[in-house]
XYZ file of C-alpha atoms in Angstrom:
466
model
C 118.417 -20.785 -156.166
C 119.930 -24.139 -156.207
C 118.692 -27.197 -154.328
C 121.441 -27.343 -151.905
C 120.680 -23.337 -150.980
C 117.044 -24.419 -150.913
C 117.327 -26.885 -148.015
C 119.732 -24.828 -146.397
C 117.219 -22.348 -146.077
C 113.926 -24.461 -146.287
C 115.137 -26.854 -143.969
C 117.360 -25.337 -141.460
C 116.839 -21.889 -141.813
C 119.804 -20.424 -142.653
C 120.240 -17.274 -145.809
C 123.816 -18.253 -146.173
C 126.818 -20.888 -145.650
C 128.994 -19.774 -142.737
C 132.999 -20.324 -143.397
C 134.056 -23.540 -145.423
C 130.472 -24.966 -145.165
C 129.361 -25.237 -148.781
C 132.749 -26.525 -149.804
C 132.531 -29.126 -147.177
C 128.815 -29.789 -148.437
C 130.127 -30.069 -152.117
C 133.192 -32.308 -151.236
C 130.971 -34.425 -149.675
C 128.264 -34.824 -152.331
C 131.266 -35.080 -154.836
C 131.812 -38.361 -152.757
C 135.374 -37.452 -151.761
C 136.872 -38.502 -148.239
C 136.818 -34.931 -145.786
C 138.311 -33.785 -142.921
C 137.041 -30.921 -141.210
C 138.276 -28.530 -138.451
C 135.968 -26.275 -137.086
C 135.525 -24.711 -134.204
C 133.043 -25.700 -131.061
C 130.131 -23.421 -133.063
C 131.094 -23.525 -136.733
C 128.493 -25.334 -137.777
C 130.040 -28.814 -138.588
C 126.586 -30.492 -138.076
C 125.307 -29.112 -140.791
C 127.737 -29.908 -143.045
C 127.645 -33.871 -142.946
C 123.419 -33.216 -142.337
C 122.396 -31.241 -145.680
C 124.408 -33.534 -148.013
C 122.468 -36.168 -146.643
C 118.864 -34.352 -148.025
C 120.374 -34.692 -151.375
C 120.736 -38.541 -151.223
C 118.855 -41.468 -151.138
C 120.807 -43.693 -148.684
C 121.122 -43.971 -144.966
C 124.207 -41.370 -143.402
C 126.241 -43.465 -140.569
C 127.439 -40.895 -137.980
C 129.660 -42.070 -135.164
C 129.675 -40.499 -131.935
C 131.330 -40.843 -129.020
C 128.388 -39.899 -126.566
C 125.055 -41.093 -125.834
C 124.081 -37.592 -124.629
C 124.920 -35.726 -128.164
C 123.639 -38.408 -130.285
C 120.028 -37.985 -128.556
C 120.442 -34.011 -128.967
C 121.147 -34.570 -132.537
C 118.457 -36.845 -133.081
C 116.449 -34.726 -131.432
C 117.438 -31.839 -133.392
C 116.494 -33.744 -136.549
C 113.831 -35.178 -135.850
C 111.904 -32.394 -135.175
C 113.210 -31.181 -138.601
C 111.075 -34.202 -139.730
C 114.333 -36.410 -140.938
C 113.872 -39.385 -139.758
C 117.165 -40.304 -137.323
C 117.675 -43.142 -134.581
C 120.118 -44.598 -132.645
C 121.587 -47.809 -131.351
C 122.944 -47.578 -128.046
C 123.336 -49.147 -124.549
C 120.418 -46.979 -123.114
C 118.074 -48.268 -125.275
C 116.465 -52.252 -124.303
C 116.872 -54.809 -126.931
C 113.140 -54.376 -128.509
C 114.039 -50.625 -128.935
C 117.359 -51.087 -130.837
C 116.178 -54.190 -132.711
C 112.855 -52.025 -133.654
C 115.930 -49.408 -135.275
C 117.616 -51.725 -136.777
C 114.280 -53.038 -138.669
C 113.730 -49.084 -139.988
C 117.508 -49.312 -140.803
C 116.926 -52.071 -143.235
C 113.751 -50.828 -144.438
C 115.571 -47.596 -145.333
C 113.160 -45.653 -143.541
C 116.248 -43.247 -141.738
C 118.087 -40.482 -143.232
C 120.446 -40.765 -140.299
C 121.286 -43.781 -137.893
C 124.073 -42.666 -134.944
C 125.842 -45.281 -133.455
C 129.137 -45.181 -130.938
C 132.394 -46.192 -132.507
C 132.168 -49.980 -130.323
C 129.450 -50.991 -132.588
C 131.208 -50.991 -135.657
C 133.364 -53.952 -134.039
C 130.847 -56.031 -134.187
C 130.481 -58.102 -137.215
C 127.103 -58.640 -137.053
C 126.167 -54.829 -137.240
C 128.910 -54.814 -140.281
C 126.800 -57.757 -141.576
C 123.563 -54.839 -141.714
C 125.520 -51.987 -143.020
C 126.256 -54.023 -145.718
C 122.325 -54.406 -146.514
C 121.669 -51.272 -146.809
C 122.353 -48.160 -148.828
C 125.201 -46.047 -147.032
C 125.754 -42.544 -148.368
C 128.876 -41.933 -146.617
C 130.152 -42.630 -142.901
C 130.458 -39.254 -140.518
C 133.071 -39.465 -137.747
C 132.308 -37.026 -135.184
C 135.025 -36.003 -132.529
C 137.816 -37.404 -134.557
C 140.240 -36.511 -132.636
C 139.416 -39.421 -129.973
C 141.066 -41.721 -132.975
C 144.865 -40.185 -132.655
C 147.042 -41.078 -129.577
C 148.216 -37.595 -130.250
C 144.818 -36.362 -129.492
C 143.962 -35.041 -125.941
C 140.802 -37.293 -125.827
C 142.549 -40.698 -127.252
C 139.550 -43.277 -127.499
C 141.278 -47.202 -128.351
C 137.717 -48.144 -129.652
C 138.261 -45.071 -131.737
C 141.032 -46.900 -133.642
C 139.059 -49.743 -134.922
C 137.592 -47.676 -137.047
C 140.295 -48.287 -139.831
C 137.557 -51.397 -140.885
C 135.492 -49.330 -142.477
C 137.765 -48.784 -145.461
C 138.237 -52.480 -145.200
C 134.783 -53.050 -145.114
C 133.824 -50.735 -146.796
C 136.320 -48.814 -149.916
C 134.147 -47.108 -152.077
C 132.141 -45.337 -149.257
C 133.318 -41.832 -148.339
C 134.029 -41.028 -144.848
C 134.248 -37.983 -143.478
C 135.899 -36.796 -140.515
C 135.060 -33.690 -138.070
C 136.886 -32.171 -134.699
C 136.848 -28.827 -133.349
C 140.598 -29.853 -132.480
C 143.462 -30.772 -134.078
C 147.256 -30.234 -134.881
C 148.610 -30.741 -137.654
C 150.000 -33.847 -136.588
C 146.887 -35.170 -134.424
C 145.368 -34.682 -138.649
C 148.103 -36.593 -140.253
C 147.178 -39.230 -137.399
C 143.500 -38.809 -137.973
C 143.988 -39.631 -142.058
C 146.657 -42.470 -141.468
C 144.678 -44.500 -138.823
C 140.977 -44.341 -140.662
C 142.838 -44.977 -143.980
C 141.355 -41.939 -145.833
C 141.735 -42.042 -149.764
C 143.172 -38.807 -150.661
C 141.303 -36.579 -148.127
C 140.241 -33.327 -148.555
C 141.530 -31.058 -145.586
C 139.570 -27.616 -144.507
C 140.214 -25.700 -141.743
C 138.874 -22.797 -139.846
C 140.783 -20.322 -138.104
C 141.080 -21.134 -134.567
C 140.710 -17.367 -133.468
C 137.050 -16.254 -131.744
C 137.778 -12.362 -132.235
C 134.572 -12.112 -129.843
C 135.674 -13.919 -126.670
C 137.241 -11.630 -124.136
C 139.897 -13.840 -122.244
C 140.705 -13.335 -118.676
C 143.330 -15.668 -116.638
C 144.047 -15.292 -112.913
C 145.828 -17.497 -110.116
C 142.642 -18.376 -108.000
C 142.717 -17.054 -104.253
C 141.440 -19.744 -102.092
C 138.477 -21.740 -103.800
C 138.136 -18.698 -105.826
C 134.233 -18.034 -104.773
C 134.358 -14.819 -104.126
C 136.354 -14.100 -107.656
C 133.016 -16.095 -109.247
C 130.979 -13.789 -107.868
C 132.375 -10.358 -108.321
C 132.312 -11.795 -111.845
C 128.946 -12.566 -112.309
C 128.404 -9.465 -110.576
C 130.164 -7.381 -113.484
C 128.412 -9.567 -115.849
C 124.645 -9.802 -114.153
C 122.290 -11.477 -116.028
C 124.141 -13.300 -118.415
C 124.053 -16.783 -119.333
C 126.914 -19.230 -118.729
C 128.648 -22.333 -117.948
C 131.104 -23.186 -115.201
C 133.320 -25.701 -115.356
C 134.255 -27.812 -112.189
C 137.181 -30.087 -111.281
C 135.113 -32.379 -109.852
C 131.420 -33.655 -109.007
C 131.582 -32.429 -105.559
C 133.130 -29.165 -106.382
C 130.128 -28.474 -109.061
C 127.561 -29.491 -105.984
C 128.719 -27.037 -103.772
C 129.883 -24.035 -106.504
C 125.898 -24.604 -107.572
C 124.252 -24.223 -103.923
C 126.767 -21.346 -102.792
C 125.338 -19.176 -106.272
C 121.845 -20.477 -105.306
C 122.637 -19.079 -101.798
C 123.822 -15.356 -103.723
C 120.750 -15.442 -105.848
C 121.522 -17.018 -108.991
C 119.596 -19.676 -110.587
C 122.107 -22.137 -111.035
C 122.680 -25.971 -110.739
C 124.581 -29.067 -111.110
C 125.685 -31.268 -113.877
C 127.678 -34.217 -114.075
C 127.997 -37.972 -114.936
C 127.013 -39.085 -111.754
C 123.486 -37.970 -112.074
C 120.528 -40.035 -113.672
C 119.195 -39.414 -116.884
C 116.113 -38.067 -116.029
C 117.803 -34.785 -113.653
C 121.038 -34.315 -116.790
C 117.829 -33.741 -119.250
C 116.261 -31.491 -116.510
C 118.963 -29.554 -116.023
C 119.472 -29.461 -119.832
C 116.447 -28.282 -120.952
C 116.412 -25.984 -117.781
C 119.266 -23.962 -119.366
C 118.318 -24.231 -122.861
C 114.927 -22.760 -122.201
C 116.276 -20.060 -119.720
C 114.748 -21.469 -116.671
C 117.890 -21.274 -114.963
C 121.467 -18.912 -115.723
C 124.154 -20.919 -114.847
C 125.093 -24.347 -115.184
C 127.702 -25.768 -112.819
C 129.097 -28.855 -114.844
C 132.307 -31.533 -114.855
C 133.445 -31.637 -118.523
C 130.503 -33.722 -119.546
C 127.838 -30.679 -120.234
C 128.138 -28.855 -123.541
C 128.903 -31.002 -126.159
C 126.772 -30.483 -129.355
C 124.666 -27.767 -126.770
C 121.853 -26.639 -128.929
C 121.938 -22.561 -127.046
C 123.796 -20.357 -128.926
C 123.496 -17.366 -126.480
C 125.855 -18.486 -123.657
C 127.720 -15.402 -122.762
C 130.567 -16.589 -120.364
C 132.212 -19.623 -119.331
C 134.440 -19.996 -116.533
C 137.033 -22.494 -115.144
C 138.029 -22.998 -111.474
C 140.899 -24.675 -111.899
C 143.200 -26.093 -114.747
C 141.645 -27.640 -117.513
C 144.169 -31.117 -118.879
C 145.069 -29.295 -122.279
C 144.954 -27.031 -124.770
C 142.678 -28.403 -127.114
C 139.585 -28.910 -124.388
C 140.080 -25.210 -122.785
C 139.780 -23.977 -126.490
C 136.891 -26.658 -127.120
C 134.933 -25.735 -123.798
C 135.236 -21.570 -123.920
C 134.202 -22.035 -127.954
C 130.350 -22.727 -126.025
C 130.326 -18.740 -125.307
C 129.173 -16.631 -127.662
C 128.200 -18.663 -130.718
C 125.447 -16.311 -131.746
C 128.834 -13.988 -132.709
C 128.357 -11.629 -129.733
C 130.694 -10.815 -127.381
C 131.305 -13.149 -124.921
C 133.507 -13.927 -121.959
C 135.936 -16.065 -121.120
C 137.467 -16.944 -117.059
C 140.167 -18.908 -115.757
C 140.737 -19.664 -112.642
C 144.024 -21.637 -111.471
C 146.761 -23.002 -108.969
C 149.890 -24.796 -109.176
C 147.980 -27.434 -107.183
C 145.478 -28.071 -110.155
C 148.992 -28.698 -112.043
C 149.829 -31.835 -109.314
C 146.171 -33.086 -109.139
C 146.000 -33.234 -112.642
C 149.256 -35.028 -113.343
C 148.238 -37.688 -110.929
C 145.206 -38.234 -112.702
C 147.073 -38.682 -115.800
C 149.247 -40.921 -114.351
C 146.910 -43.186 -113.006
C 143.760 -42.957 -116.032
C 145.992 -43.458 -119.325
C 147.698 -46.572 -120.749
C 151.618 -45.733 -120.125
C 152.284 -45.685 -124.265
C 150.381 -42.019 -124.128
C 151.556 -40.935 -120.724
C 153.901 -38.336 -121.985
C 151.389 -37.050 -124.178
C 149.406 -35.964 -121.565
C 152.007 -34.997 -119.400
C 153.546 -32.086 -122.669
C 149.894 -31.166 -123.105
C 149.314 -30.242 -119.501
C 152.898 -28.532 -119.244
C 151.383 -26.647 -122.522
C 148.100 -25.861 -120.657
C 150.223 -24.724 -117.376
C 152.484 -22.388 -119.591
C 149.201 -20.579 -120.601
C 147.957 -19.725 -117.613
C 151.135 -17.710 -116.406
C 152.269 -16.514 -119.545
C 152.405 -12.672 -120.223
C 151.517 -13.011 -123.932
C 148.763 -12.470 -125.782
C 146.077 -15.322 -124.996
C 144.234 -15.137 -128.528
C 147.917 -15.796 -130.233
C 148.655 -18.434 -127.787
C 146.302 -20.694 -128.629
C 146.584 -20.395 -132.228
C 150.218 -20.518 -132.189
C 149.485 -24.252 -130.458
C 147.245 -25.219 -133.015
C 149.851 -23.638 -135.914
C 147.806 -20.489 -136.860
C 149.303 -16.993 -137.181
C 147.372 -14.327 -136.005
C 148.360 -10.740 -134.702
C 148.079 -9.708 -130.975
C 144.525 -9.294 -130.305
C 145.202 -5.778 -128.716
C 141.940 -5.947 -126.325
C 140.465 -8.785 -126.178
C 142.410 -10.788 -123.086
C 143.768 -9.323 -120.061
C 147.659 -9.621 -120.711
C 146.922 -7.136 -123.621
C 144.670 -4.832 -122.249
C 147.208 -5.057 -118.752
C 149.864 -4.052 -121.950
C 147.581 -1.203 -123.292
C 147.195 0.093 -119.492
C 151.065 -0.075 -118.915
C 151.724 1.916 -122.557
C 148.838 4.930 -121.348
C 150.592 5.201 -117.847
C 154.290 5.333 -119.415
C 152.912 7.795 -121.783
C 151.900 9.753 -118.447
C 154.804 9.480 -116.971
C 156.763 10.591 -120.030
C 154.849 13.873 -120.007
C 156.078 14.754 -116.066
C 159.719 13.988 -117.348
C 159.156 16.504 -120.044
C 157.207 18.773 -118.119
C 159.995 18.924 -115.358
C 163.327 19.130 -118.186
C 160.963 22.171 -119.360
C 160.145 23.566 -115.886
C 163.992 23.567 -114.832
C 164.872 25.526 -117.593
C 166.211 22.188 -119.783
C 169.865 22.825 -118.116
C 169.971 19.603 -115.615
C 170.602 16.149 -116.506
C 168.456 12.751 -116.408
C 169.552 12.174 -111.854
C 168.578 15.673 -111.273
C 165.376 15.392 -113.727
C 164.556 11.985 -111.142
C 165.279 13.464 -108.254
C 162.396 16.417 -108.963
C 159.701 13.579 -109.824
C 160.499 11.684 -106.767
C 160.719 14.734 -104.233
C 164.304 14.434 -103.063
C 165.984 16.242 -100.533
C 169.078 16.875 -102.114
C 171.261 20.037 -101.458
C 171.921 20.859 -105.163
C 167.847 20.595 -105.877
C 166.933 23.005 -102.801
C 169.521 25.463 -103.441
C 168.291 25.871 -107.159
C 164.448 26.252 -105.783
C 163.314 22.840 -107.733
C 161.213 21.235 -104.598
C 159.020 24.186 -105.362
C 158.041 23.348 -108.759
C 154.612 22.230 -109.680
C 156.149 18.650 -110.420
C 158.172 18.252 -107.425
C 157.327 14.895 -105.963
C 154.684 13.905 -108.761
C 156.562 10.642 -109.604
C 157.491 9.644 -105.988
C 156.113 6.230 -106.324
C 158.236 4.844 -109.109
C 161.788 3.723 -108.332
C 165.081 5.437 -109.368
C 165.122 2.233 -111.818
C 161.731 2.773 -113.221
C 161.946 6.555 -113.899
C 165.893 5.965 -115.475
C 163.810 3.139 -118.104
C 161.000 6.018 -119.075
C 163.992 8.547 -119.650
């Protein structure tokens, strides 16, 4: 056993690298320049972490949140490699404390937001220490094709400045093609090496419906077909998840509330609640989930339009990251559609405006299409996969259609046989749908066992079977 499948299982536990791990792990520790697409539970984190075990410097990861830079710390930590941040959160002695173990290279990992590295003072330290390689988390927030476009995100092309002959390496759960060309270009990667996943989660069963008022009573006969399970629902706004959290209380589910506008202290409550199984369901805005540390969610669910693509497929990849099946609900109405292009409209600089406009339109088209919702979301991010046959509702609706036309193709046989195969297709109809003709009496046909069996398909509908 090598040293690299040592720590992997020493350290964090695992028998085996999951898909494109260990060639991430070896393109880093070949000091090469990465980027890495996996999806929302592929195990990116431990591809820029056990590298890191095998070096002697300081790892700089970059991260857009406060929240998943303390759960990763935390994480480590607790693994016993020493990690700290820098951050807003934290009072001056705190962060001047890390930066003092940061020189003394006491930390395997230091996690800092991307508005740090604009100062050149903090440049001025990095360049003090040891630095095995810079980790860009959520790299998507650098491309203003990206559905999360950061601008602080885009300073980040100093580090190469700063910086040449230290590897970077780049991870999203999210990207096009084109949001990776963007992703290269603007951090000025040397040469990159590209891997990634297939976007397909063959154990998430997708279900899509237009909601019916504010879709409550669809939540519950949900969670009713699903009792006991685990999940997370996702809210349009802070109010909604309030209220959505109280009315499940109210049906006996232990659920609550999550969202920015709550304090520290009752986000880590609520956290740790659902991590440790106190409570079932948490009722969040988009800002619960991220880096989540609970691998046995079994649903999530969306009341109304989500703004694109790329977060519906970031947010459902929460469910079922232990590999069992999972599921997957959507509610929406035309109005999310309006509210959401207004908020567009008003939140992002004009330049990206459009952007967010084709990836809502995108998002939108989902919802009411009749295709299969496994291929449609590959097909956006430019995989090709078959029809998933059973695993969303469009299909299964398909399979349902293709049992009952197979049905009613044995009554049209059945009656051609039972009229003695000497009629043609009108007369054939007219015995499924119990007419009254003169023609069909006088021969005896209303008497036949299948008289009137297929009286509740049209003319139309029974002339497209035959």
């Amino acid at each position: 056993m090598n040293t690299k499948h040592k720590i992997l299982k020493d350290i964090f536990g695992h028998d085996a690298f999951r898909s494109f791990q260990e060639e991430v792990v070896d393109t880093i520790l070949a000091k090469k320049d990465v980027l890495t697409i996996l999806p929302t539970g592929g195990g990116k984190s431990l591809c820029y972490q056990l590298p890191t075990l095998l070096m002697s410097g300081t790892t700089i990861v970059i991260s857009p949140l406060i929240a998943l830079m303390q759960d990763q710390i935390k994480a480590l930590n607790e693994l016993n490699i020493r990690s700290a941040m820098i951050s807003s959160l934290q009072d001056n002695q705190e962060n001047a404390q890390t930066l003092q173990a940061l020189l003394k290279e006491e930390l395997k990992f230091m996690y800092v937001s991307p508005e740090r590295l604009s100062s050149n003072d903090f440049i001025g330290v990095l360049h003090r220490i040891a630095i095995n390689y810079f980790v860009i988390d959520e790299a998507h927030c650098v491309s203003a094709w990206g559905h999360e476009f950061r601008a602080e995100y885009r300073n980040l092309h100093r580090l190469k400045q700063f910086f040449p002959q230290t590897p970077i390496c780049a991870f999203t759960a999210t990207a096009t093609k084109k949001v990776q060309a963007d992703i290269a270009a603007s951090l000025n990667l040397h040469q990159p090496k590209h891997f990634r996943a297939k976007t397909v989660r063959d154990n998430l069963d997708i279900c899509v419906e237009p909601r019916i008022s504010n879709g409550k009573t669809q939540i519950l006969n949900f969670l009713k077909i699903h009792q006991g399970l685990c999940g997370i629902i996702y809210t349009f706004t802070r109010k909604e998840s309030e209220s959505l959290a109280h009315f499940l209380c109210e049906n006996g589910y232990k659920a609550k509330a999550y969202h920015a506008g709550l304090n520290s202290e009752v986000k880590n409550d609520v956290y740790e609640d659902f991590v440790y199984e106190k409570i079932d369901i948490v009722v969040a805005t988009i800002a619960f989930g991220m880096g989540i540390d609970k691998s046995n969610i079994r649903f999530v669910i969306h009341t109304s339009l989500p703004k694109t693509l790329e977060n519906y497929y970031q947010e459902i990849g929460r469910a079922g990251r232990d590999g069992e099946m999972a599921y997957v609900y959507l509610l929406y109405a035309k109005s999310d559609e309006v509210k959401r292009k207004i908020q567009i409209q008003e939140a992002i600089d004009s330049t990206y405006k459009q952007t967010g406009l084709d990836k809502l339109e995108a998002m939108y088209r989902y919802c009411v299409s009749n295709h299969c919702r496994h291929k449609i979301i590959a097909n956006y991010f430019e995989d090709e996969i078959e029809e998933c046959k059973t695993l969303c509702d469009n299909c299964t609706k398909e399979a349902v259609e293709q049992v009952n036309m197979s049905i009613e193709a044995q009554k049209f046989l059945s009656a051609i046989y039972r009229s003695e195969q000497r009629f043609g297709t009108n007369h054939i109809i007219d015995i499924l749908r119990g007419s009254k003709n003169q023609k069909l009496l006088e021969f005896g046909h209303n008497k036949l066992s299948v008289y009137g069996l297929g009286e509740k398909k049209s003319k139309n509908e029974w002339t497209a079977i035959a």
